[in-house]
Coordinates of C-alpha atoms and ligand atoms in Angstrom, one line a residue:
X169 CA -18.4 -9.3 -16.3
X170 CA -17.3 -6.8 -19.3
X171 CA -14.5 -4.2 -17.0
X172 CA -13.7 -0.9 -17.9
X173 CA -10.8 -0.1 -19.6
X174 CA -9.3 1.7 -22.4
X175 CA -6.8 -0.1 -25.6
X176 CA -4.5 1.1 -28.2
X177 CA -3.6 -1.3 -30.9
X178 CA -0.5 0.1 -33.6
X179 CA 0.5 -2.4 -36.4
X180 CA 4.4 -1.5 -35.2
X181 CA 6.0 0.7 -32.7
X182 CA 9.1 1.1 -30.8
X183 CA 8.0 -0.4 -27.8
X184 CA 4.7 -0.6 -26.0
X185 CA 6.0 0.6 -22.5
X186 CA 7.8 3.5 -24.3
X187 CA 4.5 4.5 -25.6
X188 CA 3.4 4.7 -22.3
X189 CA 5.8 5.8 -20.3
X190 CA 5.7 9.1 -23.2
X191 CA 1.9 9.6 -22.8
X192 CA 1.2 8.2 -19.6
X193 CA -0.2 11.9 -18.5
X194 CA -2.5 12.2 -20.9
X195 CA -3.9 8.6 -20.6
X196 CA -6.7 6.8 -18.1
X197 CA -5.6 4.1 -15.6
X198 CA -6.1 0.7 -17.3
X199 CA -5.1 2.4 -21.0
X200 CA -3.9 -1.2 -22.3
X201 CA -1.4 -0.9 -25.7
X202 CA -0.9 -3.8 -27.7
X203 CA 1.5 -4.1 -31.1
X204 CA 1.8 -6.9 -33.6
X205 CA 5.8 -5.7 -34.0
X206 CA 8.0 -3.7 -31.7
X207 CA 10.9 -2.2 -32.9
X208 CA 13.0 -2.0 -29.5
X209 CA 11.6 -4.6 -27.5
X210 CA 12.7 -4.4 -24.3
X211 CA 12.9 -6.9 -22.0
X212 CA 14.7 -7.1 -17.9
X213 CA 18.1 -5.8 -17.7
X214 CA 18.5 -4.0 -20.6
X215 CA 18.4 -6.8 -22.7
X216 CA 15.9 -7.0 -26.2
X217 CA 12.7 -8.5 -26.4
X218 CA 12.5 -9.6 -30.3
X219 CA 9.5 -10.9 -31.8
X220 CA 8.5 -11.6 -35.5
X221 CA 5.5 -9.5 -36.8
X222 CA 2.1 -10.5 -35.9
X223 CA 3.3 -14.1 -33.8
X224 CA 3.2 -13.1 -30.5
X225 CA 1.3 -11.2 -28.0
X226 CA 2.8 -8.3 -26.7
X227 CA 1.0 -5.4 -24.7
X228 CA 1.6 -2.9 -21.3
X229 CA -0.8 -1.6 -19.3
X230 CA -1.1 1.8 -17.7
X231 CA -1.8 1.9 -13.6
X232 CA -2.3 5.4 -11.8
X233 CA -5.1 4.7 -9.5
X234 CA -3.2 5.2 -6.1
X235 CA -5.0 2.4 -4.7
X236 CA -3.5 0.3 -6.8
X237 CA 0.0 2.1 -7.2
X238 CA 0.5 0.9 -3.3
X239 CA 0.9 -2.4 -4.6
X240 CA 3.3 -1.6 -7.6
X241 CA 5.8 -4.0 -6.0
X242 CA 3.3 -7.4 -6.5
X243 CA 1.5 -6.2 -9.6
X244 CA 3.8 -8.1 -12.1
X245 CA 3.6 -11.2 -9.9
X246 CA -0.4 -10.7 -9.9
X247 CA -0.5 -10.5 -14.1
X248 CA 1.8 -13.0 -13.9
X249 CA -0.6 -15.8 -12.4
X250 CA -3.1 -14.1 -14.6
X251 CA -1.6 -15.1 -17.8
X252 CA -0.7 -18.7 -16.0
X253 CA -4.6 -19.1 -15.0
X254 CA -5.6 -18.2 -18.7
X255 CA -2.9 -20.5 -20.4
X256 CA -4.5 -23.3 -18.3
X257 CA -7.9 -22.8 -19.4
X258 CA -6.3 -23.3 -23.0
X259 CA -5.7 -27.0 -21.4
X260 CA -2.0 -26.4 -21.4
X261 CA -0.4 -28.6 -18.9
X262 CA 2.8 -27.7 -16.6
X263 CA 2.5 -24.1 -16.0
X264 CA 4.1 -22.3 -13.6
X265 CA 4.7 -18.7 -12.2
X266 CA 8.5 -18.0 -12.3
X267 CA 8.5 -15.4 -9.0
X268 CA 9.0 -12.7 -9.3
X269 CA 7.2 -12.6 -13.1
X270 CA 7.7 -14.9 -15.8
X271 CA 5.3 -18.2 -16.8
X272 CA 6.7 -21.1 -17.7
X273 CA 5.2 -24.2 -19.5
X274 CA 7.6 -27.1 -17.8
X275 CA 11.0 -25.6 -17.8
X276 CA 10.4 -23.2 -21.1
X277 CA 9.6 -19.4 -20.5
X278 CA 6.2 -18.5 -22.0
X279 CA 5.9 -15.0 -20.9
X280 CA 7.8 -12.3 -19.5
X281 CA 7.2 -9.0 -17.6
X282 CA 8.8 -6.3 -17.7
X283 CA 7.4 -3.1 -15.2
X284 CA 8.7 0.2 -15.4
X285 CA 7.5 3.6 -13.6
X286 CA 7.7 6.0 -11.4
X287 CA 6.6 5.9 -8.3
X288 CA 3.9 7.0 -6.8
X289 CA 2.7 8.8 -10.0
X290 CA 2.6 5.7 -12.7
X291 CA 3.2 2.2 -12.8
X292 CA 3.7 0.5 -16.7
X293 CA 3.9 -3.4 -16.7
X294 CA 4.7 -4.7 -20.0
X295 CA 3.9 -8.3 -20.8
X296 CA 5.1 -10.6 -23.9
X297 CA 3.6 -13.8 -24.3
X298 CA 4.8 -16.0 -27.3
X299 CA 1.9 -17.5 -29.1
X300 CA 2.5 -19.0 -32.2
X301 CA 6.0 -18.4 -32.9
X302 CA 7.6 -21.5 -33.7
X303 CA 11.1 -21.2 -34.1
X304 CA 13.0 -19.3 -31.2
X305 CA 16.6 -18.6 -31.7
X306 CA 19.7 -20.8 -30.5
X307 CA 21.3 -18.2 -28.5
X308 CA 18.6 -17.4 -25.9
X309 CA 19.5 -17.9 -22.3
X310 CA 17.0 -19.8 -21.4
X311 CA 14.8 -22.1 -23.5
X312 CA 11.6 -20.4 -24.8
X313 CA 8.2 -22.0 -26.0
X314 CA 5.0 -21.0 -27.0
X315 CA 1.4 -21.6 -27.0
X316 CA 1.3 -23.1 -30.6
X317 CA 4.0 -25.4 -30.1
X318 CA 2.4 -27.0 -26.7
X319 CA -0.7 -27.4 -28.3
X320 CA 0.3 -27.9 -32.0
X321 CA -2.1 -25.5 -33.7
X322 CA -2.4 -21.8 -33.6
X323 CA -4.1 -19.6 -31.4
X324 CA -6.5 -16.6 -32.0
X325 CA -4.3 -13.6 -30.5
X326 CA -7.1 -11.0 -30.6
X327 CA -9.1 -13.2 -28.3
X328 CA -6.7 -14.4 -26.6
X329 CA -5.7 -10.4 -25.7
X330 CA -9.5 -9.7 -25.3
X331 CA -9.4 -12.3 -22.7
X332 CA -6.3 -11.6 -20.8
X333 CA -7.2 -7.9 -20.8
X334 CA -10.5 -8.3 -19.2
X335 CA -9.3 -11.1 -16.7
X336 CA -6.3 -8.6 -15.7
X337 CA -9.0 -5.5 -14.8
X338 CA -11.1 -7.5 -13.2
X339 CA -8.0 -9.2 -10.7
X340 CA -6.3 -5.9 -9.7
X341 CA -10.0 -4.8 -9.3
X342 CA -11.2 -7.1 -6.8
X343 CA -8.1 -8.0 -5.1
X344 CA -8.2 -11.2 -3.4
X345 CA -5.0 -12.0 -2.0
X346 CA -6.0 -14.8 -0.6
X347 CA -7.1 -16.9 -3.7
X348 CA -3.9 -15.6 -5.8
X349 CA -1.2 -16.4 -2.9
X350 CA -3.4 -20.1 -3.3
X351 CA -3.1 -20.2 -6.8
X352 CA 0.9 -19.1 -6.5
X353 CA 1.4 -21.9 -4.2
X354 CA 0.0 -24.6 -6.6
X355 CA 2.4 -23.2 -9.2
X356 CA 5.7 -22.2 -7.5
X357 CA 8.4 -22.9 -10.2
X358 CA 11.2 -22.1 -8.2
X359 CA 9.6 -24.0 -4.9
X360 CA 12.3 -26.5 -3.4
X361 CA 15.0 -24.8 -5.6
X362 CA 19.0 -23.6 -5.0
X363 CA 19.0 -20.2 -5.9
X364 CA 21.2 -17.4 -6.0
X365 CA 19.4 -14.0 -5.0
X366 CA 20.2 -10.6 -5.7
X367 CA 19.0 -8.3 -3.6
X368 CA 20.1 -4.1 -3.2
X369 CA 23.4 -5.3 -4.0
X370 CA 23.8 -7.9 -1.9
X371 CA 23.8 -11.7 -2.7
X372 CA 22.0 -14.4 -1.3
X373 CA 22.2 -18.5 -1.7
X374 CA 19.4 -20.7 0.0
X375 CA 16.8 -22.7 -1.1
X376 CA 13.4 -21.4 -1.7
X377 CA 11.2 -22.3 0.8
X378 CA 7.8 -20.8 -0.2
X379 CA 6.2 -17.4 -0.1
X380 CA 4.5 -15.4 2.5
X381 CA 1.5 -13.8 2.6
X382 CA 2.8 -10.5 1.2
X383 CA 3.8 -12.5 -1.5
X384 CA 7.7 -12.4 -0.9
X385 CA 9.8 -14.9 -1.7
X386 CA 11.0 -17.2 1.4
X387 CA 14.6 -18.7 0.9
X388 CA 16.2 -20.5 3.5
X389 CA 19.8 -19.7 3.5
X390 CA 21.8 -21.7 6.7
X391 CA 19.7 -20.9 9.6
X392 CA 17.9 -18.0 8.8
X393 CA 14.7 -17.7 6.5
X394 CA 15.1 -14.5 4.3
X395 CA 11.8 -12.8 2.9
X396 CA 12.7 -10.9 -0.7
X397 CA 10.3 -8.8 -1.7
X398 CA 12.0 -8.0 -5.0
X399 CA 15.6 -9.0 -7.1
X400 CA 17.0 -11.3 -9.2
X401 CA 16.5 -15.1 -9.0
X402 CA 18.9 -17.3 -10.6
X403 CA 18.9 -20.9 -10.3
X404 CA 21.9 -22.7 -9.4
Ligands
LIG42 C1 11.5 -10.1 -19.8 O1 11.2 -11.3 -19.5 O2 12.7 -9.8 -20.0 C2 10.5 -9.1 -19.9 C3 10.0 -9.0 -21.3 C4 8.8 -8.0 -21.5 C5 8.5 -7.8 -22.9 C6 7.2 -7.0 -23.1 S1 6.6 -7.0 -24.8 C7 5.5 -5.7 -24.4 C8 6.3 -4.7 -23.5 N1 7.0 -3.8 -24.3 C9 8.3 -3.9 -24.2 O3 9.2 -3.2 -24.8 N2 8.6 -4.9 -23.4 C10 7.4 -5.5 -22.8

């Protein structure tokens, strides 16, 4: 089914969630706004999201429906699995969804999300997937791959944006939380893992255990089983 919603494409531009988060009154819910180039990538914690021109797909979509707003603390986790589900219908093997939102083909970040707003008025998630960039730099901090390397040829970014878009709509549209915690399940990267959470300030060390069904992530830490609903996950 074609959805209903509204895209901006620019050649170059600071950064697609600036753009937003500077016209975000004047826009519809579902305004999507892509860039072959961003100037200031941004990506979590302040740090740069860099991307050579025209290699990599890199969009953010506007959210202002209130219905959906409620669920501002889950909606990078839901486009996460999104972009997971499409990358496997490119027949890429070994991908996973790195709670709380990046994808990962084996242990090599794919895609990462990056949600800014302001609550309750808008929400901004901000998605960069690498596509068919082929050399990353030496100093990331953690390995990076791409479609075109996995698969050894390039892939059509329009349609794979066309795609994503519409399969994106059409999730936070019909909501079912049911068949997306199933899918998360299947594809837990950090499942069985020792990791280090931070959580409003405080840190936490455990073993992820699973997540429940408000999609929080379950760490068992001693005897206690702690339920995060957001934070930073690092891997120990
Ligand atoms: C991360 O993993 O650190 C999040 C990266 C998010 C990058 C995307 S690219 C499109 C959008 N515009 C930005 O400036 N950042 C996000």
């Amino acid at each position: 089914m074609l959805m209903k919603y509204q895209k901006i494409h620019f050649n170059e531009i600071d950064s697609t969630n600036n753009y937003l988060k500077n016209s975000y009154r004047l826009l519809n819910n579902f305004t999507f706004v892509s860039a072959d180039y961003q100037s200031k990538g941004k990506g979590r914690n302040n740090r740069v999201w860099t991307s050579k021109p025209g290699e990599n797909l890199m969009f953010s979509f506007l959210i202002k429906d209130k219905s959906l707003i409620v669920h501002a603390p889950i909606i990078s986790l839901l486009t996460a699995i999104e972009v997971a589900k499409l990358l496997e219908t490119y027949k890429i093997q070994k991908v996973s969804v790195k709670w709380p939102n990046d994808v990962l083909i084996a242990d090599k970040k794919v895609c990462g999300i990056l949600a800014e707003g302001e609550l309750p008025n808008y929400l901004i998630v901000g998605v960069g997937i690498n596509v068919n960039q082929k050399d990353f730099p030496a100093d990331l901090r953690r390995p990076a791959t791409s479609l075109s390397l996995m698969l050894n040829e390039d892939i059509d970014i329009d349609e794979l944006r066309d795609k994503l878009f519409n399969q994106i709509v059409s999730s936070l549209i019909n909501l079912e939380f049911d068949k997306k915690l199933d899918y998360f399940r299947k594809h837990n990267y950090l499942l069985n893992k020792r990791v280090k959470a931070t959580f409003d300030n405080q840190e936490f060390i455990g073993e992820v255990i699973g997540i429940d069904d408000s999609f929080c992530l379950q760490i068992q830490s001693r005897d206690v089983v702690l339920n995060i609903d957001s934070g930073e996950i690092e891997i120990l």
